[in-house]
Short mmCIF file of C-alpha atoms and ligand atoms in Angstrom, two decimals:
data_model
loop_
_atom_site.label_atom_id
_atom_site.label_comp_id
_atom_site.label_asym_id
_atom_site.label_seq_id
_atom_site.Cartn_x
_atom_site.Cartn_y
_atom_site.Cartn_z
CA MET A 134 -5.25 -9.56 41.04
CA THR A 135 -6.52 -12.07 43.57
CA ARG A 136 -4.04 -14.88 43.07
CA THR A 137 -0.74 -14.98 41.24
CA GLN A 138 -1.34 -14.99 37.52
CA ARG A 139 0.80 -17.29 35.43
CA ALA A 140 2.04 -16.37 31.98
CA TYR A 141 3.51 -18.58 29.28
CA VAL A 142 5.46 -17.12 26.36
CA GLU A 143 6.09 -19.22 23.26
CA THR A 144 8.51 -17.69 20.80
CA TYR A 145 9.09 -18.28 17.08
CA GLY A 146 11.65 -16.74 14.74
CA CYS A 147 14.98 -15.00 15.06
CA GLN A 148 17.28 -14.29 18.00
CA MET A 149 15.77 -10.82 18.34
CA ASN A 150 12.38 -12.40 18.85
CA ILE A 151 13.75 -14.85 21.40
CA SER A 152 15.16 -11.85 23.20
CA ASP A 153 11.77 -10.10 22.97
CA GLY A 154 10.15 -13.19 24.52
CA GLU A 155 12.56 -12.85 27.44
CA LEU A 156 11.68 -9.17 27.63
CA MET A 157 7.94 -9.88 27.83
CA ALA A 158 8.52 -12.48 30.53
CA GLY A 159 10.70 -9.98 32.40
CA ILE A 160 8.06 -7.24 32.17
CA LEU A 161 5.32 -9.58 33.40
CA GLU A 162 7.44 -10.99 36.20
CA ALA A 163 8.22 -7.47 37.41
CA ARG A 164 4.46 -6.95 37.68
CA GLY A 165 3.89 -10.01 39.84
CA TYR A 166 3.27 -12.72 37.26
CA ALA A 167 4.76 -16.17 37.63
CA ILE A 168 6.24 -17.58 34.41
CA ALA A 169 4.85 -20.99 33.46
CA ASP A 170 6.80 -23.63 31.55
CA ARG A 171 3.77 -25.07 29.76
CA PRO A 172 0.69 -23.48 28.19
CA GLU A 173 -1.52 -25.84 30.22
CA ASP A 174 -0.33 -24.16 33.44
CA ALA A 175 -0.88 -20.58 32.33
CA ASP A 176 -3.60 -17.94 32.75
CA VAL A 177 -2.08 -15.92 29.94
CA ILE A 178 -0.55 -17.47 26.81
CA LEU A 179 1.46 -15.26 24.49
CA VAL A 180 2.53 -16.59 21.12
CA ASN A 181 5.42 -14.43 19.99
CA THR A 182 5.48 -14.59 16.21
CA CYS A 183 7.68 -14.11 13.16
CA ALA A 184 6.63 -12.59 9.81
CA ILE A 185 9.76 -13.05 7.75
CA ARG A 186 8.36 -15.75 5.46
CA GLU A 187 4.87 -16.99 4.75
CA HIS A 188 5.79 -20.48 5.91
CA ALA A 189 6.70 -19.14 9.37
CA GLU A 190 3.28 -17.46 9.61
CA GLN A 191 1.34 -20.55 8.53
CA ARG A 192 3.01 -22.61 11.23
CA VAL A 193 2.17 -20.10 13.92
CA LEU A 194 -1.45 -19.71 12.82
CA GLY A 195 -1.82 -23.47 13.17
CA ARG A 196 -0.31 -23.37 16.63
CA VAL A 197 -2.60 -20.54 17.77
CA ALA A 198 -5.65 -22.45 16.54
CA GLN A 199 -4.44 -25.45 18.51
CA LEU A 200 -4.00 -23.40 21.71
CA LYS A 201 -7.57 -22.19 21.31
CA GLY A 202 -8.57 -25.70 22.48
CA LEU A 203 -7.35 -24.86 26.00
CA LYS A 204 -10.01 -22.12 26.19
CA THR A 205 -12.94 -24.51 26.06
CA GLU A 206 -12.08 -25.78 29.54
CA ARG A 207 -10.83 -22.45 30.84
CA PRO A 208 -12.87 -19.57 29.44
CA ASP A 209 -10.80 -17.06 31.45
CA LEU A 210 -7.60 -17.98 29.70
CA VAL A 211 -6.13 -15.03 27.80
CA LEU A 212 -4.61 -15.90 24.43
CA GLY A 213 -2.39 -13.23 22.90
CA VAL A 214 -0.42 -13.04 19.68
CA THR A 215 2.60 -10.74 19.79
CA GLY A 216 5.56 -9.90 17.57
CA CYS A 217 6.05 -9.32 13.88
CA MET A 218 3.13 -11.33 12.51
CA ALA A 219 0.80 -9.64 14.99
CA GLN A 220 2.07 -6.29 13.75
CA ARG A 221 1.81 -7.25 10.09
CA MET A 222 -1.69 -8.77 10.21
CA GLY A 223 -3.09 -6.52 12.94
CA ASP A 224 -6.87 -6.18 12.94
CA ASP A 225 -7.05 -8.76 10.20
CA LEU A 226 -5.67 -11.34 12.60
CA ALA A 227 -8.12 -10.26 15.30
CA ARG A 228 -10.97 -10.78 12.83
CA LYS A 229 -9.70 -14.06 11.40
CA ALA A 230 -8.99 -15.54 14.82
CA PRO A 231 -11.79 -14.18 17.02
CA TYR A 232 -10.65 -16.40 19.89
CA VAL A 233 -7.45 -14.37 20.15
CA ASP A 234 -7.85 -11.79 22.93
CA LEU A 235 -4.84 -9.63 22.27
CA VAL A 236 -2.85 -8.69 19.18
CA MET A 237 0.30 -6.76 20.06
CA GLY A 238 3.22 -5.62 17.89
CA PRO A 239 6.89 -5.40 18.92
CA ASP A 240 6.66 -1.84 20.29
CA GLY A 241 3.77 -2.52 22.70
CA TYR A 242 5.41 -4.71 25.33
CA ARG A 243 5.94 -2.01 27.94
CA ARG A 244 2.14 -1.76 28.20
CA LEU A 245 1.60 -5.50 28.32
CA PRO A 246 0.65 -5.76 32.04
CA ASP A 247 -1.78 -2.81 31.78
CA VAL A 248 -3.39 -4.22 28.69
CA LEU A 249 -3.80 -7.62 30.34
CA ASP A 250 -5.39 -5.95 33.40
CA ARG A 251 -7.75 -4.19 31.05
CA LEU A 252 -8.72 -7.44 29.37
CA ARG A 253 -9.31 -9.12 32.72
CA ASP A 254 -11.50 -6.26 33.90
CA GLY A 255 -13.75 -6.84 30.94
CA GLY A 256 -12.00 -4.26 28.78
CA GLU A 257 -14.66 -1.60 28.29
CA ALA A 258 -13.77 0.05 25.02
CA GLU A 259 -13.78 3.56 26.53
CA ALA A 260 -11.52 2.44 29.40
CA VAL A 261 -8.80 1.50 26.97
CA PRO A 262 -5.94 3.98 26.77
CA PRO A 263 -6.16 6.15 23.65
CA ALA A 264 -3.12 4.48 22.08
CA LEU A 265 -4.97 1.20 21.93
CA ALA A 266 -7.25 0.45 19.04
CA THR A 267 -10.16 -1.84 19.77
CA VAL A 268 -11.98 -4.32 17.65
CA ALA A 269 -15.56 -5.20 18.43
CA SER A 270 -15.91 -8.59 20.06
CA PRO A 271 -18.10 -11.27 18.56
CA GLY A 272 -21.42 -11.60 20.36
CA SER A 273 -20.82 -14.88 22.12
CA ARG A 274 -17.69 -13.83 23.94
CA LYS A 275 -17.88 -13.38 27.68
CA ARG A 276 -14.85 -11.17 27.97
CA GLY A 277 -14.74 -7.64 26.70
CA PRO A 278 -13.36 -6.58 23.34
CA GLN A 279 -10.25 -7.93 21.77
CA LEU A 280 -7.42 -5.47 22.06
CA THR A 281 -4.94 -4.68 19.36
CA VAL A 282 -1.79 -2.71 20.18
CA LEU A 283 -0.13 -1.91 16.91
CA ASP A 284 1.44 1.54 17.02
CA LEU A 285 5.10 1.57 16.07
CA ASP A 286 6.95 3.86 18.42
CA THR A 287 10.03 5.56 17.00
CA GLY A 288 11.39 6.04 20.53
CA GLU A 289 10.76 2.63 22.06
CA ASN A 290 13.99 0.80 22.78
CA TYR A 291 12.82 -0.67 26.08
CA GLN A 292 15.28 1.41 28.06
CA GLY A 293 15.21 0.54 31.75
CA LEU A 294 13.54 -2.85 31.31
CA GLU A 295 15.27 -6.18 31.60
CA GLN A 296 14.87 -9.61 30.12
CA ARG A 297 14.02 -12.65 32.16
CA ARG A 298 17.00 -14.73 31.15
CA THR A 299 16.80 -18.45 31.66
CA SER A 300 20.03 -19.68 30.05
CA GLU A 301 22.95 -20.32 32.39
CA VAL A 302 25.22 -20.49 29.37
CA ALA A 303 24.85 -17.49 27.08
CA ALA A 304 22.81 -14.28 26.96
CA TRP A 305 21.21 -12.30 24.13
CA VAL A 306 21.64 -8.55 24.51
CA PRO A 307 19.55 -6.42 22.15
CA ILE A 308 21.41 -3.17 21.48
CA GLN A 309 19.25 -1.96 18.62
CA ARG A 310 15.67 -2.37 17.42
CA GLY A 311 14.19 -1.79 13.97
CA CYS A 312 15.95 -1.16 10.68
CA ASP A 313 16.64 1.86 8.46
CA HIS A 314 17.29 -0.21 5.32
CA ARG A 315 14.61 -1.12 2.81
CA CYS A 316 15.78 -4.36 1.28
CA THR A 317 12.95 -4.89 -1.16
CA PHE A 318 12.13 -8.45 -0.01
CA CYS A 319 12.07 -7.70 3.71
CA ILE A 320 9.11 -7.03 6.01
CA VAL A 321 11.23 -6.12 9.06
CA PRO A 322 11.29 -2.31 8.62
CA TYR A 323 7.48 -2.32 8.36
CA VAL A 324 6.84 -4.41 11.45
CA ARG A 325 9.68 -3.17 13.63
CA GLY A 326 9.97 0.44 12.51
CA PRO A 327 13.10 2.54 12.14
CA GLU A 328 16.44 1.86 13.83
CA LYS A 329 16.51 2.70 17.53
CA ASN A 330 19.75 2.28 19.47
CA ARG A 331 20.03 1.75 23.20
CA ASP A 332 22.15 3.77 25.58
CA PRO A 333 25.69 2.31 25.69
CA HIS A 334 26.03 2.73 29.45
CA GLU A 335 22.84 0.82 30.04
CA ILE A 336 24.06 -1.95 27.73
CA LEU A 337 27.39 -2.14 29.56
CA ALA A 338 25.67 -2.25 32.96
CA GLU A 339 23.47 -5.05 31.69
CA VAL A 340 26.46 -7.02 30.42
CA ALA A 341 28.21 -6.52 33.76
CA GLY A 342 25.10 -7.91 35.47
CA ILE A 343 25.08 -10.91 33.16
CA ALA A 344 28.74 -11.61 33.96
CA ALA A 345 28.10 -11.17 37.69
CA GLY A 346 25.39 -13.82 37.36
CA GLY A 347 27.99 -16.27 36.07
CA VAL A 348 27.17 -16.14 32.34
CA SER A 349 30.30 -15.43 30.29
CA GLU A 350 29.06 -15.43 26.67
CA VAL A 351 26.96 -12.60 25.23
CA THR A 352 25.59 -12.02 21.74
CA LEU A 353 24.78 -8.43 20.81
CA LEU A 354 21.64 -8.24 18.70
CA GLY A 355 20.32 -5.82 16.11
CA GLN A 356 18.86 -5.96 12.59
CA THR A 357 21.97 -4.18 11.32
CA VAL A 358 23.83 -4.48 14.57
CA ASN A 359 27.04 -2.86 13.34
CA SER A 360 25.30 0.32 12.25
CA TYR A 361 24.77 0.98 15.97
CA VAL A 362 25.58 4.56 16.89
CA ALA A 363 24.82 6.52 20.06
CA GLY A 364 26.50 9.92 20.35
CA GLU A 365 30.24 9.26 20.38
CA TRP A 366 29.73 5.53 20.51
CA SER A 367 30.24 3.52 17.33
CA PHE A 368 29.55 -0.21 17.23
CA ALA A 369 33.30 -0.88 17.26
CA ARG A 370 33.68 1.13 20.46
CA LEU A 371 30.73 -0.61 22.10
CA LEU A 372 32.03 -4.05 21.08
CA GLU A 373 35.42 -3.27 22.57
CA ALA A 374 33.85 -2.09 25.82
CA VAL A 375 31.60 -5.16 26.06
CA ALA A 376 34.56 -7.44 25.36
CA ARG A 377 36.42 -5.84 28.27
CA VAL A 378 33.69 -6.29 30.88
CA PRO A 379 35.26 -8.45 33.61
CA GLY A 380 33.90 -12.00 33.50
CA ILE A 381 32.95 -11.86 29.83
CA ARG A 382 34.90 -14.48 27.90
CA ARG A 383 33.03 -14.63 24.59
CA VAL A 384 31.27 -11.94 22.59
CA ARG A 385 29.37 -12.47 19.35
CA PHE A 386 27.05 -10.17 17.40
CA THR A 387 24.36 -10.62 14.77
CA SER A 388 23.53 -9.60 12.11
CA PRO A 389 25.92 -7.07 10.69
CA HIS A 390 25.26 -5.34 7.37
CA PRO A 391 28.25 -5.76 5.03
CA ASN A 392 28.40 -2.02 4.34
CA ASP A 393 29.02 -1.20 7.99
CA LEU A 394 31.82 -3.71 8.42
CA THR A 395 34.45 -1.00 8.92
CA PRO A 396 38.23 -1.39 9.29
CA GLU A 397 37.81 -0.03 12.82
CA LEU A 398 35.35 -2.82 13.66
CA VAL A 399 37.49 -5.55 12.14
CA GLU A 400 40.46 -4.20 14.08
CA VAL A 401 38.52 -4.51 17.37
CA MET A 402 37.42 -8.03 16.44
CA ALA A 403 41.02 -9.02 15.77
CA ARG A 404 42.44 -7.35 18.86
CA GLU A 405 39.97 -8.15 21.64
CA PRO A 406 40.51 -11.67 22.96
CA ALA A 407 36.86 -12.05 24.00
CA VAL A 408 35.44 -11.33 20.54
CA CYS A 409 34.91 -14.72 18.89
CA GLU A 410 36.52 -15.60 15.56
CA GLN A 411 33.13 -15.80 13.92
CA LEU A 412 31.12 -13.56 11.62
CA HIS A 413 27.65 -13.94 10.15
CA LEU A 414 27.63 -11.74 7.06
CA PRO A 415 24.40 -11.94 5.02
CA ALA A 416 25.15 -11.84 1.28
CA GLN A 417 21.61 -12.61 -0.02
CA SER A 418 22.83 -13.03 -3.62
CA GLY A 419 26.01 -13.35 -5.65
CA ASN A 420 24.71 -11.33 -8.61
CA ASP A 421 24.98 -7.56 -8.95
CA ARG A 422 21.71 -7.02 -10.82
CA THR A 423 19.82 -9.02 -8.19
CA LEU A 424 21.60 -7.25 -5.34
CA LYS A 425 20.65 -3.94 -6.91
CA ARG A 426 17.00 -4.92 -7.20
CA MET A 427 17.09 -6.18 -3.62
CA VAL A 428 18.47 -2.71 -2.70
CA ARG A 429 21.25 -4.29 -0.67
CA ARG A 430 23.51 -1.31 -1.50
CA TYR A 431 26.66 -3.32 -2.20
CA THR A 432 28.10 -5.23 -5.14
CA VAL A 433 29.57 -8.71 -5.22
CA ASP A 434 33.05 -7.16 -5.44
CA SER A 435 32.53 -4.90 -2.46
CA PHE A 436 31.12 -7.83 -0.47
CA LEU A 437 34.21 -9.87 -1.36
CA GLU A 438 36.45 -6.98 -0.30
CA LYS A 439 34.78 -6.98 3.13
CA VAL A 440 35.30 -10.72 3.44
CA GLU A 441 38.95 -10.33 2.46
CA MET A 442 39.48 -7.49 4.94
CA ALA A 443 37.96 -9.55 7.76
CA ARG A 444 39.95 -12.66 6.88
CA ARG A 445 43.19 -10.71 6.62
CA ALA A 446 42.71 -9.38 10.15
CA ILE A 447 41.32 -12.61 11.63
CA PRO A 448 42.85 -15.52 9.70
CA ASP A 449 40.94 -18.16 11.63
CA LEU A 450 37.56 -16.48 11.05
CA ALA A 451 34.52 -18.75 10.60
CA LEU A 452 32.05 -17.12 8.20
CA SER A 453 28.35 -17.76 7.75
CA THR A 454 25.76 -16.08 5.56
CA ASP A 455 22.11 -15.77 4.49
CA ILE A 456 21.13 -16.41 0.87
CA ILE A 457 17.77 -15.97 -0.88
CA VAL A 458 17.06 -17.83 -4.13
CA GLY A 459 14.22 -17.14 -6.54
CA PHE A 460 14.03 -13.39 -5.94
CA PRO A 461 11.65 -12.03 -8.61
CA GLY A 462 13.45 -11.72 -11.93
CA GLU A 463 16.43 -13.89 -10.92
CA THR A 464 17.58 -15.71 -14.06
CA ASP A 465 19.24 -19.07 -14.01
CA ASP A 466 22.60 -17.45 -14.83
CA GLU A 467 22.14 -15.00 -11.98
CA PHE A 468 21.44 -17.89 -9.64
CA ARG A 469 24.69 -19.52 -10.90
CA ASP A 470 26.50 -16.33 -9.79
CA THR A 471 25.26 -17.05 -6.27
CA LEU A 472 26.72 -20.57 -6.49
CA ASP A 473 29.99 -18.98 -7.65
CA LEU A 474 29.97 -16.66 -4.64
CA MET A 475 29.53 -19.67 -2.36
CA ARG A 476 32.51 -21.38 -3.99
CA THR A 477 34.62 -18.25 -3.89
CA VAL A 478 34.01 -17.39 -0.25
CA ARG A 479 33.58 -20.94 1.08
CA PHE A 480 31.30 -20.12 4.02
CA ASP A 481 31.46 -22.35 7.09
CA ASP A 482 27.67 -22.22 7.24
CA ALA A 483 24.81 -20.82 5.14
CA PHE A 484 21.16 -20.16 5.95
CA THR A 485 19.33 -20.60 2.68
CA TYR A 486 15.84 -19.38 1.84
CA LYS A 487 13.40 -19.46 -1.01
CA TYR A 488 12.06 -15.98 -1.68
CA SER A 489 8.70 -15.49 0.04
CA LEU A 490 6.44 -12.67 -1.07
CA ARG A 491 5.55 -10.34 1.81
CA ASP A 492 2.63 -7.97 1.29
CA GLY A 493 3.61 -4.35 1.65
CA THR A 494 7.27 -4.84 0.68
CA PRO A 495 8.63 -3.08 -2.43
CA ALA A 496 9.34 -6.36 -4.27
CA THR A 497 5.61 -7.04 -4.52
CA ARG A 498 5.46 -4.22 -7.08
CA LEU A 499 7.87 -5.92 -9.49
CA PRO A 500 6.29 -6.99 -12.81
CA GLU A 501 4.14 -10.06 -12.43
CA GLY A 502 6.09 -11.95 -15.07
CA ASP A 503 9.19 -11.68 -12.85
CA PHE A 504 7.84 -13.99 -10.18
CA ILE A 505 9.61 -17.34 -10.20
CA PRO A 506 7.54 -20.54 -10.27
CA ASP A 507 7.86 -22.44 -7.02
CA ALA A 508 9.30 -25.54 -8.69
CA VAL A 509 12.14 -23.47 -10.16
CA ALA A 510 12.86 -21.75 -6.84
CA GLN A 511 12.74 -25.10 -5.05
CA ALA A 512 15.22 -26.64 -7.49
CA ARG A 513 17.57 -23.66 -7.01
CA LEU A 514 17.27 -23.95 -3.26
CA GLU A 515 18.16 -27.63 -3.33
CA GLU A 516 21.15 -27.03 -5.58
CA LEU A 517 22.36 -24.23 -3.34
CA ILE A 518 21.97 -26.35 -0.23
CA ASP A 519 23.98 -29.13 -1.89
CA VAL A 520 26.81 -26.76 -2.73
CA ALA A 521 26.74 -25.10 0.71
CA ARG A 522 26.73 -28.44 2.53
CA GLY A 523 29.51 -29.82 0.35
CA ILE A 524 31.73 -26.84 1.15
CA GLN A 525 30.85 -27.04 4.84
CA ALA A 526 31.72 -30.75 4.96
CA GLU A 527 35.08 -30.11 3.27
CA ILE A 528 35.95 -27.29 5.64
CA ASN A 529 34.93 -29.28 8.69
CA ALA A 530 36.78 -32.41 7.58
CA GLY A 531 39.90 -30.22 7.46
CA GLU A 532 39.31 -29.17 11.07
CA VAL A 533 39.30 -32.68 12.56
CA GLY A 534 42.27 -32.90 14.90
CA ARG A 535 42.03 -29.27 16.03
CA VAL A 536 41.96 -28.50 19.73
CA GLU A 537 39.14 -26.15 20.66
CA GLU A 538 37.71 -24.47 23.72
CA VAL A 539 34.07 -25.61 24.01
CA LEU A 540 31.42 -23.87 26.10
CA VAL A 541 29.11 -26.66 27.25
CA GLU A 542 25.44 -25.87 26.52
CA LYS A 543 23.41 -28.97 27.32
CA GLY A 544 23.24 -32.74 27.32
CA ALA A 545 23.68 -34.39 23.91
CA ARG A 546 21.36 -37.03 22.51
CA ASP A 547 23.74 -39.82 23.54
CA PRO A 548 23.58 -40.41 27.31
CA GLY A 549 26.81 -39.43 29.02
CA HIS A 550 27.58 -36.87 26.32
CA VAL A 551 27.32 -33.10 26.29
CA LEU A 552 26.94 -30.58 23.50
CA GLY A 553 28.63 -27.23 23.17
CA ARG A 554 30.07 -24.64 20.83
CA THR A 555 33.59 -23.61 19.91
CA ARG A 556 34.56 -19.94 19.67
CA ARG A 557 34.06 -20.30 15.92
CA ASN A 558 30.46 -21.37 16.58
CA LYS A 559 30.89 -25.02 15.64
CA VAL A 560 28.81 -27.58 17.48
CA VAL A 561 30.70 -30.41 19.23
CA ALA A 562 29.35 -33.43 21.13
CA PHE A 563 31.71 -35.25 23.51
CA PRO A 564 31.64 -37.51 26.56
CA GLY A 565 30.92 -35.39 29.60
CA ASP A 566 28.78 -34.57 32.56
CA LEU A 567 25.69 -32.37 32.75
CA SER A 568 27.31 -30.53 35.68
CA TRP A 569 29.63 -29.01 33.05
CA VAL A 570 26.82 -26.93 31.49
CA GLY A 571 27.91 -23.30 31.45
CA SER A 572 31.62 -24.07 31.78
CA TYR A 573 34.49 -24.51 29.32
CA ARG A 574 36.33 -27.68 28.34
CA THR A 575 39.28 -28.24 26.05
CA VAL A 576 38.28 -30.70 23.36
CA VAL A 577 40.01 -32.30 20.41
CA LEU A 578 37.75 -32.69 17.37
CA THR A 579 37.84 -36.37 16.45
CA SER A 580 35.30 -36.61 13.59
CA THR A 581 32.62 -34.67 11.75
CA THR A 582 29.21 -35.47 10.31
CA GLY A 583 29.85 -32.63 7.88
CA ALA A 584 27.88 -30.09 9.89
CA THR A 585 28.79 -30.93 13.51
CA PHE A 586 31.68 -32.57 15.31
CA ALA A 587 32.36 -35.34 17.77
CA GLY A 588 35.22 -34.74 20.18
CA GLU A 589 37.12 -35.93 23.22
CA ARG A 590 37.97 -33.86 26.23
CA ILE A 591 41.67 -33.46 26.86
CA THR A 592 43.38 -32.23 29.99
CA ALA A 593 45.38 -29.01 30.07
CA HIS A 594 48.60 -31.01 29.94
CA GLU A 595 47.53 -32.92 26.85
CA ALA A 596 46.26 -29.70 25.32
CA VAL A 597 49.76 -28.28 25.38
CA GLU A 598 51.10 -31.43 23.75
CA VAL A 599 48.43 -31.60 21.05
CA GLY A 600 48.23 -27.88 20.45
CA GLY A 601 51.98 -27.29 20.57
N1 SAH B 970 19.22 -7.97 9.20
C1 SAH B 970 18.40 -9.03 9.71
C2 SAH B 970 17.72 -9.78 8.66
C3 SAH B 970 16.48 -10.35 9.18
S1 SAH B 970 15.74 -11.50 8.18
C4 SAH B 970 19.18 -9.91 10.65
O1 SAH B 970 19.46 -9.51 11.74
O2 SAH B 970 19.49 -11.07 10.33
C5 SAH B 970 16.86 -12.88 8.20
C6 SAH B 970 17.05 -13.44 6.83
O3 SAH B 970 15.83 -13.88 6.30
C7 SAH B 970 17.54 -12.41 5.82
O4 SAH B 970 18.92 -12.20 5.89
C8 SAH B 970 17.12 -13.01 4.52
O5 SAH B 970 18.09 -13.87 4.00
C9 SAH B 970 15.88 -13.82 4.89
N2 SAH B 970 14.66 -13.17 4.40
C10 SAH B 970 14.17 -11.96 4.73
N3 SAH B 970 13.04 -11.69 4.04
C11 SAH B 970 12.82 -12.76 3.23
C12 SAH B 970 11.82 -13.08 2.27
N4 SAH B 970 10.82 -12.24 1.99
N5 SAH B 970 11.90 -14.27 1.64
C13 SAH B 970 12.90 -15.12 1.91
N6 SAH B 970 13.88 -14.87 2.80
C14 SAH B 970 13.84 -13.70 3.47
FE1 F3S B 971 15.62 -6.60 6.42
FE2 F3S B 971 17.52 -5.53 4.96
FE3 F3S B 971 16.91 -4.48 7.33
S1 F3S B 971 17.21 -7.71 5.33
S2 F3S B 971 16.17 -6.20 8.52
S3 F3S B 971 15.60 -4.53 5.54
S4 F3S B 971 18.98 -4.69 6.41
#
């Protein structure tokens, strides 16, 4: 390398992917790269992609085609596509987008600097390490071949490598990669491989480092985060240990699988002051036949029992969920069961999705007649969103007047206002100063839009009066 190379990472998708983007930046920085804030300033652009729904992929393909424009002025620019869509499309993506220099799946990041060196050196096919597959380059290209790095590695949990964290407020901590479930709609197990859990001591050292750097909120990440197990360490034990790291004031985790929400885990959540009164528990459907065909491995009743157990232990718990409508074969009555589940549980928040067919997943093999016309799925989605929003607005209206501890995240849209989150993960905007970012303020909730709150800061003295 003659001068410092600059890399830009643009991430789409879930928290795990955001964390992977930080990992890539960390790996590149450790090898002498500077991290650029804009694609225009970079020698290497990595678009870190999501494959969970077709819509997510379409958006990213459009963005990659747009970034191609930067190459006309700077032929040496390296454009890479990483993450789940890269893994899913693989060589197909390399062929369809010949201007993409590198296609790399989620288990390849450790080799990222070497692969980039190889590309810069002109990437002779035979010089490429055996684990790398190559695709012939189109004739007009000056650089060597495109490289695709697509092997899923059952051992890769990125032990010993650290993220480049930019937030002064909260940190993502991946504790697990991949997934051992096979929910029939889901592409994740095919693009991220089987479950791989990190060493608990390394996780705890990392959390201690985060706290030492002045960040007091961490979110533990995994596809089924609560199925974490490493020797004698259960997820409950790890959560307890993380919650007790000095300097850590808030701990969250996402996403748990309902089946692994154990009494032991709920007990730790209730007991440890740092564990937030918040749980994201994906239900997917409120109908047993649909749940069975999704291979979620629980029933509506057993899901409700988990909710009840958690609420008994943590009365103030804020609950959110994921729901899919229009899964192949879902009848209108079965969809109504999902609405019933929403009304029974009354989630504080719901992430709602229209089923999206993902090639290679088991649901694609369901009878063709089962597939739901888009207009029907769209109508169900809109009805579900209406119900979910209505419930959310009712719950939040009932919370106006509460006094909450808010961790300030950033400036709000209104000048002179800041935005932050309560322990129960509710967003509050209130008059404040940008110098407060990363610190806590006591706030009374004064009104709600239905989804978010407006508040006023109160002093400790007032807090006692209002709260008591
Ligand atoms: N266990 C993971 C789930 C990842 S996918 C986690 O950590 O959250 C996130 C959500 O996307 C799922 O819970 C599901 O509701 C939705 N989803 C997954 N595959 C989908 C598909 N093919 N179509 C529509 N929604 C999907
Ligand atoms: Fe996907 Fe089900 Fe795993 S939703 S990530 S296969 S638990």
